Amino acid sequence: MKCALQTGSGITATPSKARRLSNVGCWTPRRTDTKSLVVYAIWGGLISPKGGSGRATRRDLVRLGPVSVSPMGIGTWAWGNKFLWGYSEDMDAELQEVFNLCLSRGVNLFDTADSYGTGALNGRSEKLLGRFMDDYPGKPPFEPVIASKFAAYPWRITRRSMVEAARASAGRLRRPAVDIGQLHWSTANYQPLQERALWDGLVGMYEEGLVRAVGLSNYGPKQLQKVHKFLTDSGVPLVSVQIQYSLLSQTAETAGAAAACRDLGVRMIAYSPMALGLLSRRYGGRGSAELPGGPRGQLFKSIVPGLDPLYDVMEAICEERGKTMSQVAVNWCMCKGAIPIPGAKSLSQAEQNLGALGWRLGEGEVLELEAAARRAPRQMVQNIFMTK
């Protein structure tokens, strides 16, 4: 029987969903009148309109210092990366279309790095973004915001070397300044004496107008508090921290990084929100594709066998909402207050990402997903550069 609860808008909640939520202690109605049931159902995510706008509106924009960004961005790690993502220059025309589509739908945050692009293609991602911005037809709903990361290379040991890195990135992006200049990783785990020069470099590039705002990546709570104080004492506001964050990588919560961001007023940007594709169920379950080759395939081989309970919960939510698993995974990140930056190499992937906008999971669904994720025997491997 499909019916349990209907509202005047024709939205239906099913008994199966009520049972799933009550099993994790998320939905316990105390009264049986229709109005009370509707309130509980909305709170628990039992009923909500299917669909969603698939675009970011002005009301959705998030303020990061001097810039306003969409609640979801696009990561461009794959743009120029042959080793992990099979990039070739033949893909550039479609990547331009990906950029145009996302920007036309209000997604204006694009994340890149001076190290994105393998071998001779180093910096390719920034160059493509520079070209795509110049070639965008017409006026977008919101101006593009480029967040680029500067690698903590061992030869970057002075303030000036970091400043010149920002200057080079701005040149590849064909802009006078990078909107958000981010330190790609901390050297605290292996070369702590280099750290101060890197922080000083962030101050230098901000003071010289080469970045409009400053961010970090792969910083845990202790180091985050240290660099936040250093930047604040130097008159430089810290607006964001990028952290690996997904249903299969919740270390940001358990280790305190998310709480530190909230306490310091710094926004968390979630990279790998789909766990390198694992949360799309493309590589697990019925009708799934073969595991990818290379490093990703080796990693997935050890994780996929234990994901069926999480996949089943995600599929049930997808069925109720008319969404895909990747859209549910990305929307979960937004519901947790993070700005996810899923990658997109094709128009179909871009459309998938955009389908995560314009709606929100219910509180009960969020809790149910997290409970199922905790039951997975293996989580995603954490970035080795992530600090405490």
Short mmCIF file of C-alpha atoms in Angstrom, two decimals:
data_model
loop_
_atom_site.label_atom_id
_atom_site.label_comp_id
_atom_site.label_asym_id
_atom_site.label_seq_id
_atom_site.Cartn_x
_atom_site.Cartn_y
_atom_site.Cartn_z
CA MET A 1 0.00 0.00 0.00
CA LYS A 2 1.59 3.27 -1.16
CA CYS A 3 -0.54 5.77 0.56
CA ALA A 4 0.10 6.69 4.22
CA LEU A 5 -0.07 10.43 3.93
CA GLN A 6 -1.15 12.91 1.31
CA THR A 7 -1.31 16.69 1.38
CA GLY A 8 -3.34 19.09 -0.69
CA SER A 9 -0.37 19.57 -3.01
CA GLY A 10 -0.46 15.91 -3.99
CA ILE A 11 2.79 15.04 -2.19
CA THR A 12 2.83 11.52 -0.84
CA ALA A 13 4.79 9.96 1.98
CA THR A 14 5.12 6.19 2.08
CA PRO A 15 5.08 3.84 5.07
CA SER A 16 8.46 2.43 4.08
CA LYS A 17 10.07 5.82 4.50
CA ALA A 18 8.36 6.33 7.86
CA ARG A 19 9.68 2.96 9.04
CA ARG A 20 13.22 3.76 7.92
CA LEU A 21 13.21 7.08 9.74
CA SER A 22 11.66 5.69 12.91
CA ASN A 23 14.31 2.96 12.95
CA VAL A 24 17.01 5.59 13.44
CA GLY A 25 14.93 7.55 15.93
CA CYS A 26 14.17 10.45 13.59
CA TRP A 27 10.39 10.42 13.35
CA THR A 28 8.03 9.82 16.26
CA PRO A 29 4.64 11.54 15.86
CA ARG A 30 2.75 11.94 19.14
CA ARG A 31 -0.64 12.91 17.67
CA THR A 32 -2.59 11.39 14.83
CA ASP A 33 -4.46 14.39 13.43
CA THR A 34 -3.57 15.21 9.82
CA LYS A 35 -2.00 18.60 10.58
CA SER A 36 0.35 17.11 13.16
CA LEU A 37 1.36 14.29 10.82
CA VAL A 38 2.11 16.74 8.02
CA VAL A 39 4.33 18.84 10.32
CA TYR A 40 6.27 15.77 11.45
CA ALA A 41 6.54 14.47 7.91
CA ILE A 42 8.00 17.73 6.61
CA TRP A 43 10.43 17.90 9.55
CA GLY A 44 11.59 14.36 8.89
CA GLY A 45 11.86 14.76 5.15
CA LEU A 46 8.98 12.35 4.66
CA ILE A 47 7.27 14.68 2.23
CA SER A 48 8.68 17.34 -0.03
CA PRO A 49 8.17 18.41 -3.60
CA LYS A 50 10.03 16.38 -6.17
CA GLY A 51 12.28 18.19 -8.60
CA GLY A 52 14.05 21.39 -7.64
CA SER A 53 15.10 24.36 -9.70
CA GLY A 54 18.49 23.01 -10.76
CA ARG A 55 19.93 26.51 -10.43
CA ALA A 56 21.28 28.90 -7.81
CA THR A 57 19.34 32.09 -7.14
CA ARG A 58 20.43 35.37 -5.59
CA ARG A 59 18.75 34.31 -2.37
CA ASP A 60 21.00 31.24 -2.26
CA LEU A 61 24.31 33.10 -2.50
CA VAL A 62 26.84 32.69 0.31
CA ARG A 63 29.06 35.58 1.34
CA LEU A 64 32.81 34.84 1.52
CA GLY A 65 34.43 38.12 2.46
CA PRO A 66 34.23 40.43 -0.58
CA VAL A 67 32.67 37.84 -2.90
CA SER A 68 29.31 36.07 -3.07
CA VAL A 69 29.27 32.46 -4.25
CA SER A 70 26.69 29.84 -5.13
CA PRO A 71 25.91 27.19 -2.47
CA MET A 72 27.61 24.62 -4.72
CA GLY A 73 30.68 25.14 -6.87
CA ILE A 74 32.49 23.15 -9.53
CA GLY A 75 35.87 21.51 -8.99
CA THR A 76 38.26 21.46 -11.95
CA TRP A 77 40.87 18.96 -10.77
CA ALA A 78 40.18 16.81 -13.84
CA TRP A 79 40.67 19.67 -16.31
CA GLY A 80 44.18 18.92 -17.48
CA ASN A 81 44.81 15.75 -15.47
CA LYS A 82 45.70 12.82 -17.74
CA PHE A 83 46.91 10.49 -14.98
CA LEU A 84 43.76 10.17 -12.87
CA TRP A 85 41.03 11.54 -15.12
CA GLY A 86 42.13 10.81 -18.68
CA TYR A 87 42.14 14.40 -19.88
CA SER A 88 42.91 15.24 -23.50
CA GLU A 89 42.71 18.55 -25.35
CA ASP A 90 39.86 17.11 -27.42
CA MET A 91 37.73 17.58 -24.30
CA ASP A 92 38.17 21.37 -24.19
CA ALA A 93 35.12 22.21 -26.32
CA GLU A 94 32.82 20.25 -24.03
CA LEU A 95 34.51 21.69 -20.94
CA GLN A 96 33.66 25.15 -22.28
CA GLU A 97 30.03 24.01 -22.56
CA VAL A 98 30.19 22.68 -18.99
CA PHE A 99 31.45 26.05 -17.79
CA ASN A 100 28.78 27.93 -19.76
CA LEU A 101 25.96 25.73 -18.50
CA CYS A 102 26.95 25.99 -14.84
CA LEU A 103 27.49 29.74 -14.97
CA SER A 104 24.19 30.27 -16.79
CA ARG A 105 22.41 28.39 -13.97
CA GLY A 106 23.90 30.61 -11.27
CA VAL A 107 26.79 28.36 -10.22
CA ASN A 108 29.59 30.89 -10.13
CA LEU A 109 32.25 29.28 -7.88
CA PHE A 110 34.99 27.41 -9.75
CA ASP A 111 37.81 25.82 -7.79
CA THR A 112 41.22 25.23 -9.34
CA ALA A 113 44.93 25.15 -8.41
CA ASP A 114 48.28 26.11 -9.88
CA SER A 115 49.23 22.41 -9.72
CA TYR A 116 46.16 21.14 -11.62
CA GLY A 117 47.31 19.59 -14.88
CA THR A 118 49.84 16.79 -15.22
CA GLY A 119 53.38 17.13 -16.56
CA ALA A 120 53.64 19.69 -19.34
CA LEU A 121 49.98 20.56 -18.71
CA ASN A 122 50.71 21.98 -15.25
CA GLY A 123 48.45 25.02 -14.75
CA ARG A 124 46.13 23.87 -17.55
CA SER A 125 43.00 24.10 -15.39
CA GLU A 126 43.64 27.79 -14.66
CA LYS A 127 44.35 28.52 -18.33
CA LEU A 128 41.11 26.86 -19.41
CA LEU A 129 39.10 28.85 -16.88
CA GLY A 130 40.73 32.06 -18.11
CA ARG A 131 39.80 31.25 -21.69
CA PHE A 132 36.28 30.08 -20.80
CA MET A 133 35.52 33.29 -18.92
CA ASP A 134 36.61 35.37 -21.91
CA ASP A 135 34.55 33.25 -24.33
CA TYR A 136 31.36 33.08 -22.27
CA PRO A 137 28.48 34.38 -24.41
CA GLY A 138 26.49 37.21 -22.88
CA LYS A 139 26.21 38.25 -19.25
CA PRO A 140 25.91 35.55 -16.55
CA PRO A 141 23.44 35.81 -13.64
CA PHE A 142 26.40 36.24 -11.27
CA GLU A 143 30.02 37.08 -11.97
CA PRO A 144 32.33 34.04 -11.84
CA VAL A 145 34.37 33.61 -8.67
CA ILE A 146 37.64 31.71 -9.08
CA ALA A 147 39.19 30.06 -6.04
CA SER A 148 42.72 28.88 -6.82
CA LYS A 149 45.09 27.00 -4.56
CA PHE A 150 48.84 27.57 -4.37
CA ALA A 151 50.93 24.47 -3.82
CA ALA A 152 53.29 24.34 -0.84
CA TYR A 153 56.18 23.26 -3.05
CA PRO A 154 59.49 22.75 -1.20
CA TRP A 155 61.07 25.64 -3.11
CA ARG A 156 58.40 28.07 -1.94
CA ILE A 157 60.20 29.06 1.21
CA THR A 158 59.84 32.84 1.10
CA ARG A 159 57.01 35.35 1.16
CA ARG A 160 58.02 36.55 -2.30
CA SER A 161 57.80 33.07 -3.85
CA MET A 162 54.17 32.79 -2.76
CA VAL A 163 53.37 36.29 -4.00
CA GLU A 164 54.82 35.42 -7.40
CA ALA A 165 52.78 32.20 -7.44
CA ALA A 166 49.62 34.28 -7.04
CA ARG A 167 50.77 36.64 -9.78
CA ALA A 168 51.34 33.71 -12.14
CA SER A 169 47.92 32.22 -11.38
CA ALA A 170 46.21 35.55 -12.02
CA GLY A 171 48.01 35.69 -15.36
CA ARG A 172 46.84 32.23 -16.38
CA LEU A 173 43.30 33.18 -15.34
CA ARG A 174 43.56 36.43 -17.38
CA ARG A 175 42.46 38.46 -14.37
CA PRO A 176 44.13 41.17 -12.30
CA ALA A 177 43.57 39.12 -9.13
CA VAL A 178 42.46 35.68 -7.98
CA ASP A 179 39.14 35.99 -6.17
CA ILE A 180 40.04 33.54 -3.37
CA GLY A 181 43.70 32.62 -2.99
CA GLN A 182 44.15 29.43 -0.98
CA LEU A 183 47.14 27.61 0.47
CA HIS A 184 46.75 24.12 -1.01
CA TRP A 185 48.10 22.24 1.98
CA SER A 186 50.01 22.67 5.21
CA THR A 187 53.62 21.58 5.63
CA ALA A 188 53.17 21.13 9.39
CA ASN A 189 53.28 17.33 9.12
CA TYR A 190 56.66 17.14 7.38
CA GLN A 191 58.36 20.57 7.14
CA PRO A 192 57.00 22.80 9.92
CA LEU A 193 59.71 25.43 9.47
CA GLN A 194 58.33 26.25 6.01
CA GLU A 195 54.86 27.02 7.31
CA ARG A 196 55.42 30.58 8.48
CA ALA A 197 56.78 31.68 5.10
CA LEU A 198 53.69 30.24 3.40
CA TRP A 199 51.38 32.11 5.75
CA ASP A 200 53.39 35.29 5.26
CA GLY A 201 53.03 34.77 1.52
CA LEU A 202 49.24 34.76 1.87
CA VAL A 203 49.50 38.10 3.66
CA GLY A 204 51.78 39.44 0.93
CA MET A 205 49.54 38.46 -1.99
CA TYR A 206 46.53 39.98 -0.20
CA GLU A 207 48.35 43.22 0.57
CA GLU A 208 49.54 43.51 -3.04
CA GLY A 209 46.01 43.04 -4.37
CA LEU A 210 46.76 39.75 -6.14
CA VAL A 211 43.98 37.95 -4.24
CA ARG A 212 40.70 39.44 -3.08
CA ALA A 213 40.27 36.99 -0.21
CA VAL A 214 42.31 34.27 1.50
CA GLY A 215 41.45 30.63 2.10
CA LEU A 216 43.11 27.38 3.16
CA SER A 217 42.91 23.71 2.26
CA ASN A 218 43.55 20.52 4.27
CA TYR A 219 43.84 22.26 7.65
CA GLY A 220 42.63 20.54 10.81
CA PRO A 221 41.33 22.43 13.87
CA LYS A 222 44.62 23.03 15.71
CA GLN A 223 46.56 24.39 12.74
CA LEU A 224 43.49 26.28 11.58
CA GLN A 225 43.32 28.19 14.84
CA LYS A 226 47.02 29.06 14.59
CA VAL A 227 46.89 30.36 11.03
CA HIS A 228 43.61 32.18 11.71
CA LYS A 229 45.27 34.12 14.54
CA PHE A 230 48.33 34.86 12.38
CA LEU A 231 46.21 36.19 9.52
CA THR A 232 43.89 38.15 11.81
CA ASP A 233 46.88 39.78 13.54
CA SER A 234 48.16 40.69 10.07
CA GLY A 235 44.86 42.29 9.08
CA VAL A 236 43.92 39.56 6.60
CA PRO A 237 40.46 37.94 6.89
CA LEU A 238 40.27 34.17 6.40
CA VAL A 239 37.08 33.29 4.51
CA SER A 240 37.21 29.55 3.75
CA VAL A 241 38.83 26.18 4.40
CA GLN A 242 38.66 23.30 1.94
CA ILE A 243 38.34 19.87 3.54
CA GLN A 244 37.69 16.39 2.16
CA TYR A 245 34.07 15.88 3.16
CA SER A 246 31.38 13.43 2.12
CA LEU A 247 29.14 10.75 3.56
CA LEU A 248 32.16 8.43 3.36
CA SER A 249 34.58 10.99 4.77
CA GLN A 250 33.18 12.68 7.87
CA THR A 251 36.51 13.20 9.62
CA ALA A 252 35.91 16.96 9.45
CA GLU A 253 33.10 16.44 11.96
CA THR A 254 34.70 13.81 14.16
CA ALA A 255 38.11 15.53 14.35
CA GLY A 256 36.69 18.97 15.06
CA ALA A 257 37.53 20.87 11.86
CA ALA A 258 33.89 21.64 11.07
CA ALA A 259 33.30 22.93 14.59
CA ALA A 260 36.44 25.08 14.40
CA CYS A 261 35.20 26.60 11.14
CA ARG A 262 31.88 27.47 12.74
CA ASP A 263 33.56 28.97 15.82
CA LEU A 264 35.91 31.11 13.71
CA GLY A 265 33.28 32.21 11.21
CA VAL A 266 35.10 30.47 8.35
CA ARG A 267 33.13 28.68 5.65
CA MET A 268 33.91 25.03 4.91
CA ILE A 269 34.27 24.03 1.25
CA ALA A 270 33.80 20.29 0.68
CA TYR A 271 36.01 18.66 -1.91
CA SER A 272 35.35 15.09 -3.13
CA PRO A 273 31.68 15.29 -2.01
CA MET A 274 30.90 12.17 -4.06
CA ALA A 275 33.96 10.27 -2.76
CA LEU A 276 35.65 10.20 -6.18
CA GLY A 277 32.45 8.75 -7.68
CA LEU A 278 31.75 6.02 -5.13
CA LEU A 279 28.55 7.69 -3.93
CA SER A 280 27.03 7.58 -7.40
CA ARG A 281 26.84 3.76 -7.13
CA ARG A 282 28.37 3.60 -10.57
CA TYR A 283 30.87 1.04 -9.31
CA GLY A 284 28.76 -1.00 -6.89
CA GLY A 285 25.53 -2.98 -6.99
CA ARG A 286 23.28 -4.20 -9.75
CA GLY A 287 24.14 -3.07 -13.26
CA SER A 288 27.23 -1.21 -12.11
CA ALA A 289 30.27 -0.52 -14.22
CA GLU A 290 33.62 -2.21 -13.80
CA LEU A 291 35.99 -0.54 -11.38
CA PRO A 292 38.15 2.16 -12.98
CA GLY A 293 41.79 1.44 -13.68
CA GLY A 294 44.76 2.93 -11.86
CA PRO A 295 44.86 4.20 -8.27
CA ARG A 296 41.11 4.80 -8.01
CA GLY A 297 40.34 1.20 -8.91
CA GLN A 298 42.70 -0.15 -6.26
CA LEU A 299 41.13 2.11 -3.64
CA PHE A 300 37.56 1.28 -4.63
CA LYS A 301 38.20 -2.46 -4.54
CA SER A 302 38.59 -2.34 -0.77
CA ILE A 303 35.62 -0.04 -0.07
CA VAL A 304 32.79 -0.96 -2.45
CA PRO A 305 31.89 -4.40 -0.97
CA GLY A 306 30.73 -2.85 2.32
CA LEU A 307 28.59 -0.05 0.91
CA ASP A 308 25.31 -1.84 0.16
CA PRO A 309 23.51 -0.63 3.34
CA LEU A 310 24.35 3.00 2.51
CA TYR A 311 23.50 2.50 -1.15
CA ASP A 312 20.11 1.04 -0.22
CA VAL A 313 19.21 4.04 1.95
CA MET A 314 20.34 6.46 -0.74
CA GLU A 315 18.33 4.62 -3.40
CA ALA A 316 15.18 4.73 -1.27
CA ILE A 317 15.55 8.48 -0.80
CA CYS A 318 16.22 8.91 -4.53
CA GLU A 319 13.03 7.02 -5.36
CA GLU A 320 10.97 9.22 -3.07
CA ARG A 321 12.44 12.46 -4.37
CA GLY A 322 13.04 11.71 -8.02
CA LYS A 323 16.76 12.39 -7.58
CA THR A 324 19.98 10.54 -8.31
CA MET A 325 22.43 9.22 -5.75
CA SER A 326 25.07 11.78 -6.65
CA GLN A 327 22.52 14.58 -6.17
CA VAL A 328 21.60 13.23 -2.75
CA ALA A 329 25.29 13.01 -1.79
CA VAL A 330 25.97 16.61 -2.84
CA ASN A 331 22.78 17.93 -1.24
CA TRP A 332 23.79 16.25 2.05
CA CYS A 333 26.94 18.39 2.07
CA MET A 334 24.91 21.56 1.59
CA CYS A 335 22.54 20.52 4.37
CA LYS A 336 25.60 20.26 6.66
CA GLY A 337 26.52 23.88 5.93
CA ALA A 338 29.40 23.12 3.54
CA ILE A 339 29.87 24.35 -0.03
CA PRO A 340 30.47 21.20 -2.12
CA ILE A 341 32.60 21.41 -5.26
CA PRO A 342 31.87 18.27 -7.30
CA GLY A 343 33.80 17.83 -10.50
CA ALA A 344 32.31 17.82 -14.00
CA LYS A 345 34.04 16.71 -17.19
CA SER A 346 30.93 16.42 -19.36
CA LEU A 347 27.57 18.10 -19.87
CA SER A 348 25.80 15.08 -18.41
CA GLN A 349 27.88 15.30 -15.23
CA ALA A 350 27.22 19.04 -15.02
CA GLU A 351 23.46 18.46 -15.34
CA GLN A 352 23.71 15.84 -12.60
CA ASN A 353 25.45 18.30 -10.31
CA LEU A 354 22.92 21.05 -11.00
CA GLY A 355 20.13 18.70 -9.96
CA ALA A 356 21.41 18.98 -6.37
CA LEU A 357 20.25 22.62 -6.24
CA GLY A 358 16.84 24.05 -5.39
CA TRP A 359 15.78 21.56 -2.71
CA ARG A 360 16.96 20.18 0.64
CA LEU A 361 16.97 16.83 2.35
CA GLY A 362 14.85 16.60 5.47
CA GLU A 363 16.51 16.44 8.86
CA GLY A 364 15.46 12.84 9.24
CA GLU A 365 16.95 11.89 5.89
CA VAL A 366 20.24 13.53 6.83
CA LEU A 367 20.39 11.53 10.07
CA GLU A 368 19.41 8.33 8.30
CA LEU A 369 22.16 8.76 5.68
CA GLU A 370 24.76 9.40 8.36
CA ALA A 371 23.69 6.35 10.37
CA ALA A 372 23.98 4.16 7.27
CA ALA A 373 27.37 5.65 6.36
CA ARG A 374 28.72 4.89 9.82
CA ARG A 375 27.91 1.22 9.27
CA ALA A 376 30.26 1.01 6.28
CA PRO A 377 33.28 -1.09 7.34
CA ARG A 378 35.73 1.14 5.45
CA GLN A 379 35.68 4.88 4.83
CA MET A 380 37.49 6.90 2.19
CA VAL A 381 41.24 7.27 2.67
CA GLN A 382 42.07 10.70 4.05
CA ASN A 383 44.36 13.17 2.30
CA ILE A 384 47.88 12.65 3.65
CA PHE A 385 48.39 16.42 3.86
CA MET A 386 45.46 16.97 6.23
CA THR A 387 46.75 18.35 9.53
CA LYS A 388 45.44 18.04 13.07
#
